[in-house]
mmCIF file of C-alpha atoms and ligand atoms in Angstrom:
data_model
loop_
_atom_site.group_PDB
_atom_site.id
_atom_site.type_symbol
_atom_site.label_atom_id
_atom_site.label_comp_id
_atom_site.label_asym_id
_atom_site.label_seq_id
_atom_site.Cartn_x
_atom_site.Cartn_y
_atom_site.Cartn_z
ATOM 1 C CA MET A 1 52.075 -15.040 -48.553
ATOM 2 C CA ASP A 2 55.638 -13.945 -48.807
ATOM 3 C CA SER A 3 54.792 -11.171 -51.171
ATOM 4 C CA HIS A 4 52.027 -10.023 -48.831
ATOM 5 C CA GLU A 5 54.397 -9.924 -45.881
ATOM 6 C CA ASN A 6 56.854 -8.040 -47.943
ATOM 7 C CA GLN A 7 54.245 -5.497 -48.816
ATOM 8 C CA GLN A 8 53.283 -4.815 -45.232
ATOM 9 C CA PRO A 9 56.036 -2.429 -44.288
ATOM 10 C CA THR A 10 55.117 -0.201 -47.197
ATOM 11 C CA ASP A 11 51.458 -0.109 -45.979
ATOM 12 C CA LEU A 12 52.450 1.244 -42.580
ATOM 13 C CA PRO A 13 52.097 4.983 -42.234
ATOM 14 C CA GLN A 14 55.366 6.630 -42.919
ATOM 15 C CA PRO A 15 56.552 9.508 -40.796
ATOM 16 C CA ASN A 16 55.203 12.382 -42.768
ATOM 17 C CA PRO A 17 54.845 15.969 -41.588
ATOM 18 C CA THR A 18 51.668 16.459 -43.692
ATOM 19 C CA HIS A 19 49.842 13.453 -42.066
ATOM 20 C CA PRO A 20 46.725 14.665 -40.189
ATOM 21 C CA PHE A 21 47.911 12.897 -36.998
ATOM 22 C CA PRO A 22 51.646 13.352 -36.866
ATOM 23 C CA SER A 23 53.456 11.765 -33.980
ATOM 24 C CA ILE A 24 51.257 12.648 -30.958
ATOM 25 C CA PRO A 25 53.338 13.468 -27.909
ATOM 26 C CA LYS A 26 52.909 10.895 -25.109
ATOM 27 C CA PRO A 27 51.831 13.355 -22.407
ATOM 28 C CA PHE A 28 49.045 14.488 -24.672
ATOM 29 C CA LEU A 29 47.856 10.896 -25.181
ATOM 30 C CA PHE A 30 47.840 10.415 -21.445
ATOM 31 C CA TYR A 31 45.850 13.612 -21.039
ATOM 32 C CA LEU A 32 43.354 12.485 -23.686
ATOM 33 C CA SER A 33 42.846 9.073 -22.105
ATOM 34 C CA SER A 34 42.367 10.650 -18.658
ATOM 35 C CA ILE A 35 39.618 12.833 -20.081
ATOM 36 C CA LEU A 36 37.994 9.763 -21.640
ATOM 37 C CA ILE A 37 38.141 7.863 -18.358
ATOM 38 C CA LEU A 38 36.686 10.837 -16.500
ATOM 39 C CA PHE A 39 33.915 11.100 -19.062
ATOM 40 C CA LEU A 40 33.141 7.377 -18.706
ATOM 41 C CA ALA A 41 33.115 7.658 -14.928
ATOM 42 C CA ILE A 42 30.638 10.547 -15.102
ATOM 43 C CA ALA A 43 28.465 8.619 -17.544
ATOM 44 C CA ILE A 44 28.467 5.545 -15.304
ATOM 45 C CA SER A 45 27.679 7.509 -12.160
ATOM 46 C CA PHE A 46 24.895 9.297 -14.013
ATOM 47 C CA SER A 47 23.320 6.004 -15.039
ATOM 48 C CA PHE A 48 23.741 4.755 -11.463
ATOM 49 C CA THR A 49 21.555 7.586 -10.203
ATOM 50 C CA LYS A 50 18.806 6.089 -12.320
ATOM 51 C CA THR A 51 18.866 2.637 -10.741
ATOM 52 C CA ASN A 52 16.043 1.604 -8.465
ATOM 53 C CA PHE A 53 18.384 1.006 -5.582
ATOM 54 C CA TYR A 54 19.633 4.561 -5.688
ATOM 55 C CA LYS A 55 16.109 5.932 -6.104
ATOM 56 C CA THR A 56 14.824 3.960 -3.143
ATOM 57 C CA GLN A 57 17.682 5.085 -0.943
ATOM 58 C CA ARG A 58 17.079 8.693 -1.965
ATOM 59 C CA LEU A 59 13.370 8.383 -1.289
ATOM 60 C CA LYS A 60 13.953 6.835 2.107
ATOM 61 C CA SER A 61 16.440 9.494 3.088
ATOM 62 C CA ALA A 62 14.036 12.194 1.868
ATOM 63 C CA LEU A 63 11.398 10.829 4.213
ATOM 64 C CA SER A 64 13.556 9.857 7.160
ATOM 65 C CA TYR A 65 15.577 13.070 7.108
ATOM 66 C CA LYS A 66 13.126 14.748 9.394
ATOM 67 C CA LYS A 67 12.321 11.710 11.519
ATOM 68 C CA SER A 68 15.498 12.220 13.526
ATOM 69 C CA LYS A 69 14.884 15.945 13.852
ATOM 70 C CA GLN A 70 11.629 15.748 15.742
ATOM 71 C CA THR A 71 11.273 18.647 18.122
ATOM 72 C CA PRO A 72 9.710 17.837 21.474
ATOM 73 C CA SER A 73 6.169 19.031 21.884
ATOM 74 C CA PRO A 74 5.848 22.150 24.069
ATOM 75 C CA ASN A 75 3.071 20.573 26.092
ATOM 76 C CA PRO A 76 3.190 16.765 26.217
ATOM 77 C CA ASN A 77 -0.256 16.652 27.841
ATOM 78 C CA SER A 78 -1.865 18.102 24.712
ATOM 79 C CA VAL A 79 -0.485 15.266 22.587
ATOM 80 C CA PRO A 80 -2.904 12.325 22.416
ATOM 81 C CA ARG A 81 -1.517 9.128 23.842
ATOM 82 C CA TYR A 82 -2.864 6.671 21.313
ATOM 83 C CA CYS A 83 -1.733 6.317 17.780
ATOM 84 C CA VAL A 84 -3.175 5.148 14.469
ATOM 85 C CA LEU A 85 -0.399 3.883 12.258
ATOM 86 C CA TRP A 86 -1.532 3.499 8.660
ATOM 87 C CA MET A 87 0.749 1.226 6.671
ATOM 88 C CA ALA A 88 0.174 1.214 2.911
ATOM 89 C CA PRO A 89 1.992 1.617 -0.421
ATOM 90 C CA PHE A 90 1.847 5.422 -0.094
ATOM 91 C CA LEU A 91 4.869 5.918 -2.349
ATOM 92 C CA SER A 92 3.993 3.348 -4.991
ATOM 93 C CA GLY A 93 0.996 4.650 -6.901
ATOM 94 C CA GLY A 94 -1.875 2.322 -7.860
ATOM 95 C CA GLY A 95 -5.203 1.421 -6.262
ATOM 96 C CA TYR A 96 -4.120 0.713 -2.685
ATOM 97 C CA SER A 97 -1.956 3.802 -2.729
ATOM 98 C CA SER A 98 -4.630 6.254 -3.866
ATOM 99 C CA GLU A 99 -7.186 4.713 -1.541
ATOM 100 C CA ALA A 100 -4.763 5.002 1.381
ATOM 101 C CA TRP A 101 -4.088 8.641 0.550
ATOM 102 C CA SER A 102 -7.841 9.342 0.503
ATOM 103 C CA TYR A 103 -8.218 7.879 3.981
ATOM 104 C CA ILE A 104 -5.184 9.709 5.310
ATOM 105 C CA LEU A 105 -6.239 13.093 3.945
ATOM 106 C CA ALA A 106 -9.726 12.690 5.426
ATOM 107 C CA LEU A 107 -8.455 11.374 8.769
ATOM 108 C CA HIS A 108 -5.834 14.077 9.035
ATOM 109 C CA GLU A 109 -8.342 16.829 8.347
ATOM 110 C CA HIS A 110 -10.784 15.378 10.856
ATOM 111 C CA ASN A 111 -8.101 14.852 13.477
ATOM 112 C CA MET A 112 -6.698 18.383 13.061
ATOM 113 C CA LYS A 113 -9.972 19.874 14.316
ATOM 114 C CA ASN A 114 -10.177 17.664 17.354
ATOM 115 C CA PRO A 115 -6.985 15.658 17.915
ATOM 116 C CA ARG A 116 -8.019 12.389 19.462
ATOM 117 C CA PHE A 117 -5.115 10.261 18.336
ATOM 118 C CA LYS A 118 -1.712 10.610 16.738
ATOM 119 C CA LEU A 119 -1.656 9.703 13.080
ATOM 120 C CA GLY A 120 1.358 8.054 11.516
ATOM 121 C CA ILE A 121 2.133 6.485 8.158
ATOM 122 C CA GLU A 122 4.646 3.936 6.904
ATOM 123 C CA GLN A 123 5.472 2.838 3.393
ATOM 124 C CA HIS A 124 4.519 -0.849 3.145
ATOM 125 C CA GLY A 125 3.295 -3.465 0.718
ATOM 126 C CA ASP A 126 4.883 -2.429 -2.566
ATOM 127 C CA GLN A 127 7.969 -0.891 -4.170
ATOM 128 C CA GLU A 128 8.566 2.829 -3.801
ATOM 129 C CA ILE A 129 8.501 4.678 -7.109
ATOM 130 C CA LEU A 130 10.500 7.886 -7.119
ATOM 131 C CA GLU A 131 8.618 9.353 -10.098
ATOM 132 C CA PHE A 132 5.326 8.843 -8.241
ATOM 133 C CA TRP A 133 6.681 10.621 -5.172
ATOM 134 C CA GLU A 134 8.053 13.465 -7.263
ATOM 135 C CA GLY A 135 4.693 13.875 -9.002
ATOM 136 C CA LEU A 136 2.740 14.258 -5.741
ATOM 137 C CA PRO A 137 1.469 17.746 -4.914
ATOM 138 C CA HIS A 138 3.682 19.694 -2.547
ATOM 139 C CA PHE A 139 1.171 19.640 0.323
ATOM 140 C CA ILE A 140 0.951 15.842 0.183
ATOM 141 C CA LYS A 141 4.739 15.499 0.252
ATOM 142 C CA LYS A 142 4.852 17.827 3.238
ATOM 143 C CA LEU A 143 2.102 15.866 4.996
ATOM 144 C CA ALA A 144 3.839 12.568 4.182
ATOM 145 C CA SER A 145 7.084 13.718 5.802
ATOM 146 C CA GLU A 146 5.167 15.049 8.792
ATOM 147 C CA LEU A 147 3.141 11.860 9.348
ATOM 148 C CA TYR A 148 6.180 9.676 8.757
ATOM 149 C CA ARG A 149 7.812 11.462 11.708
ATOM 150 C CA THR A 150 5.009 10.526 14.127
ATOM 151 C CA GLU A 151 6.374 8.353 16.854
ATOM 152 C CA CYS A 152 4.089 5.645 18.158
ATOM 153 C CA ARG A 153 4.473 3.221 21.029
ATOM 154 C CA MET A 154 3.417 -0.115 19.595
ATOM 155 C CA ASN A 155 1.439 -1.046 22.721
ATOM 156 C CA GLU A 156 -0.605 2.149 22.278
ATOM 157 C CA THR A 157 -1.130 1.856 18.537
ATOM 158 C CA ILE A 158 -3.862 0.643 16.230
ATOM 159 C CA VAL A 159 -2.082 -0.550 13.114
ATOM 160 C CA ILE A 160 -3.894 -0.564 9.766
ATOM 161 C CA CYS A 161 -2.328 -2.932 7.239
ATOM 162 C CA HIS A 162 -3.680 -1.577 3.992
ATOM 163 C CA SER A 163 -2.303 -3.957 1.431
ATOM 164 C CA GLU A 164 -2.546 -7.390 -0.078
ATOM 165 C CA PRO A 165 -2.468 -9.970 2.792
ATOM 166 C CA GLY A 166 0.787 -11.468 1.434
ATOM 167 C CA ALA A 167 2.480 -8.327 2.802
ATOM 168 C CA TRP A 168 1.161 -8.877 6.338
ATOM 169 C CA TYR A 169 3.425 -10.200 9.055
ATOM 170 C CA PRO A 170 5.340 -12.342 8.206
ATOM 171 C CA PRO A 171 5.423 -11.024 4.623
ATOM 172 C CA LEU A 172 5.703 -13.355 1.643
ATOM 173 C CA PHE A 173 7.866 -10.846 -0.232
ATOM 174 C CA GLN A 174 10.345 -8.153 0.672
ATOM 175 C CA THR A 175 8.514 -5.314 2.373
ATOM 176 C CA LEU A 176 8.319 -3.725 5.804
ATOM 177 C CA PRO A 177 6.083 -6.226 7.660
ATOM 178 C CA CYS A 178 2.720 -5.096 8.964
ATOM 179 C CA PRO A 179 2.572 -4.918 11.949
ATOM 180 C CA PRO A 180 6.313 -4.203 11.962
ATOM 181 C CA THR A 181 7.029 -6.310 15.046
ATOM 182 C CA GLY A 182 4.321 -8.974 14.793
ATOM 183 C CA TYR A 183 0.898 -9.224 16.417
ATOM 184 C CA GLU A 184 1.832 -9.595 20.063
ATOM 185 C CA ASN A 185 2.612 -6.116 21.314
ATOM 186 C CA VAL A 186 0.253 -3.889 19.326
ATOM 187 C CA MET A 187 -3.033 -2.599 20.705
ATOM 188 C CA SER A 188 -5.031 -3.694 17.663
ATOM 189 C CA VAL A 189 -4.392 -4.689 14.042
ATOM 190 C CA ILE A 190 -6.778 -4.091 11.167
ATOM 191 C CA GLY A 191 -6.300 -5.460 7.681
ATOM 192 C CA ARG A 192 -7.734 -3.472 4.805
ATOM 193 C CA THR A 193 -7.769 -5.403 1.561
ATOM 194 C CA MET A 194 -9.863 -6.633 -1.350
ATOM 195 C CA PHE A 195 -9.824 -9.112 -4.203
ATOM 196 C CA GLU A 196 -11.734 -8.796 -7.443
ATOM 197 C CA THR A 197 -12.552 -12.487 -7.297
ATOM 198 C CA ASP A 198 -15.280 -14.701 -5.851
ATOM 199 C CA ARG A 199 -12.923 -16.459 -3.426
ATOM 200 C CA VAL A 200 -9.878 -15.887 -1.249
ATOM 201 C CA ASN A 201 -7.065 -18.445 -1.145
ATOM 202 C CA SER A 202 -6.334 -20.316 2.074
ATOM 203 C CA GLU A 203 -3.025 -18.546 2.751
ATOM 204 C CA HIS A 204 -4.802 -15.196 2.654
ATOM 205 C CA VAL A 205 -7.676 -16.512 4.754
ATOM 206 C CA LYS A 206 -5.157 -17.586 7.412
ATOM 207 C CA ARG A 207 -3.611 -14.104 7.322
ATOM 208 C CA CYS A 208 -7.011 -12.393 7.589
ATOM 209 C CA ASN A 209 -7.834 -14.517 10.623
ATOM 210 C CA ARG A 210 -4.795 -13.220 12.475
ATOM 211 C CA MET A 211 -6.148 -9.683 12.287
ATOM 212 C CA ASP A 212 -8.394 -8.201 14.944
ATOM 213 C CA SER A 213 -10.551 -6.922 12.141
ATOM 214 C CA VAL A 214 -10.581 -7.000 8.347
ATOM 215 C CA TRP A 215 -12.069 -4.146 6.361
ATOM 216 C CA VAL A 216 -13.279 -4.754 2.841
ATOM 217 C CA PRO A 217 -14.985 -2.302 0.465
ATOM 218 C CA THR A 218 -18.310 -3.987 -0.331
ATOM 219 C CA GLU A 219 -20.913 -6.522 0.785
ATOM 220 C CA PHE A 220 -19.706 -8.721 -2.055
ATOM 221 C CA HIS A 221 -16.305 -8.927 -0.372
ATOM 222 C CA VAL A 222 -17.857 -9.586 3.030
ATOM 223 C CA SER A 223 -19.650 -12.623 1.607
ATOM 224 C CA THR A 224 -16.732 -13.911 -0.485
ATOM 225 C CA PHE A 225 -14.315 -13.556 2.431
ATOM 226 C CA ILE A 226 -16.691 -15.327 4.825
ATOM 227 C CA GLN A 227 -17.457 -18.086 2.309
ATOM 228 C CA SER A 228 -13.715 -18.627 1.882
ATOM 229 C CA GLY A 229 -13.248 -19.112 5.614
ATOM 230 C CA VAL A 230 -12.502 -15.695 7.123
ATOM 231 C CA ARG A 231 -14.110 -15.836 10.552
ATOM 232 C CA THR A 232 -16.658 -13.381 11.783
ATOM 233 C CA GLY A 233 -17.265 -12.253 15.307
ATOM 234 C CA GLN A 234 -20.098 -10.635 17.183
ATOM 235 C CA GLY A 235 -20.751 -6.947 16.721
ATOM 236 C CA CYS A 236 -19.585 -7.155 13.162
ATOM 237 C CA GLU A 237 -20.127 -3.963 11.193
ATOM 238 C CA ASN A 238 -21.381 -4.362 7.671
ATOM 239 C CA HIS A 239 -18.031 -3.566 6.186
ATOM 240 C CA SER A 240 -15.759 -5.244 8.617
ATOM 241 C CA ILE A 241 -15.149 -8.851 9.394
ATOM 242 C CA ARG A 242 -14.026 -9.544 12.909
ATOM 243 C CA ARG A 243 -12.013 -12.512 13.895
ATOM 244 C CA CYS A 244 -13.168 -14.905 16.622
ATOM 245 C CA GLU A 245 -9.820 -16.233 17.647
ATOM 246 C CA VAL A 246 -6.219 -16.159 16.621
ATOM 247 C CA LEU A 247 -5.369 -19.187 14.521
HETATM 248 C C1 NAG B 1 3.212 0.852 26.853
HETATM 249 O O1 NAG B 1 4.522 0.620 27.259
HETATM 250 C C2 NAG B 1 5.110 1.655 28.005
HETATM 251 C C3 NAG B 1 6.530 1.241 28.369
HETATM 252 O O2 NAG B 1 7.178 0.728 27.287
HETATM 253 C C4 NAG B 1 4.309 1.946 29.259
HETATM 254 O O3 NAG B 1 4.854 3.045 29.961
HETATM 255 C C5 NAG B 1 2.873 2.241 28.898
HETATM 256 O O4 NAG B 1 2.093 2.407 30.043
HETATM 257 C C6 NAG B 1 2.314 1.100 28.020
HETATM 258 N N1 NAG B 1 0.967 1.446 27.609
HETATM 259 C C7 NAG B 1 -0.089 0.656 27.753
HETATM 260 C C8 NAG B 1 -1.390 1.136 27.227
HETATM 261 O O5 NAG B 1 0.009 -0.435 28.284
HETATM 262 C C1 NAG B 2 -25.873 -2.677 7.742
HETATM 263 O O1 NAG B 2 -26.688 -2.830 6.605
HETATM 264 C C2 NAG B 2 -28.095 -2.796 6.861
HETATM 265 C C3 NAG B 2 -28.832 -3.109 5.584
HETATM 266 O O2 NAG B 2 -28.053 -2.960 4.464
HETATM 267 C C4 NAG B 2 -28.456 -1.441 7.427
HETATM 268 O O3 NAG B 2 -29.825 -1.375 7.726
HETATM 269 C C5 NAG B 2 -27.624 -1.169 8.676
HETATM 270 O O4 NAG B 2 -27.859 0.120 9.154
HETATM 271 C C6 NAG B 2 -26.127 -1.339 8.401
HETATM 272 N N1 NAG B 2 -25.378 -1.239 9.627
HETATM 273 C C7 NAG B 2 -24.308 -0.463 9.745
HETATM 274 C C8 NAG B 2 -23.645 -0.480 11.080
HETATM 275 O O5 NAG B 2 -23.871 0.217 8.838
#
């Protein structure tokens, strides 16, 4: 032990002009560590830009940028009074998303020829995915920003909630509720959904029965929804289930 301690001083580097790192001047060390800290800060901020929070904020600001810059219409009388607000996971990818885009593209094209209502969209029902948004064709991005800017009066709006019923007002998870302000002050609310199962759980049945109408893709869904307790009304179309009363 003693001998080891005695050896230590001789192991320490001796001041030697040929040593690869001779005494480094203190200002230089300070300079070096500042560069390291700067480098770390850049690295951290770069990784921050990849977090979901940042992406979502960026996506929202990309969409809402133009919402505040709406220019008033030259002739307000030519603008239809009523609005169709389609709420779906437009920015999420997946089945509901692509189906919603199909409807919107068709509706928009139809409505352009003979504008009978204002068409608006809202992101709802799932997480936004920046990569999905970035991969959309330019004309869809342009249309998305345009339709996102549409201003609707809720009492003059038909709201389509195109999502899983757990996202409908009040939502069971964090998402913009559909309808955004509840069922009371909107003109009409339609739920568009589906399940690849032979039954619908009671929570979802309750949510379907709050809608003015529920649209499902096939006869199979009409029968499974009705068998599970979704109410039907008179004048029911083949692919819609109308409610009889609000539960
Ligand atoms: C909706 O509300 C606005 C006032 O907030 C009112 O001017 C308008 O007439 C209402 N529309 C309908 C269809 O009741
Ligand atoms: C409903 O379905 C029946 C038979 O499948 C058909 O004859 C009828 O035209 C349909 N009604 C509507 C409104 O699509």
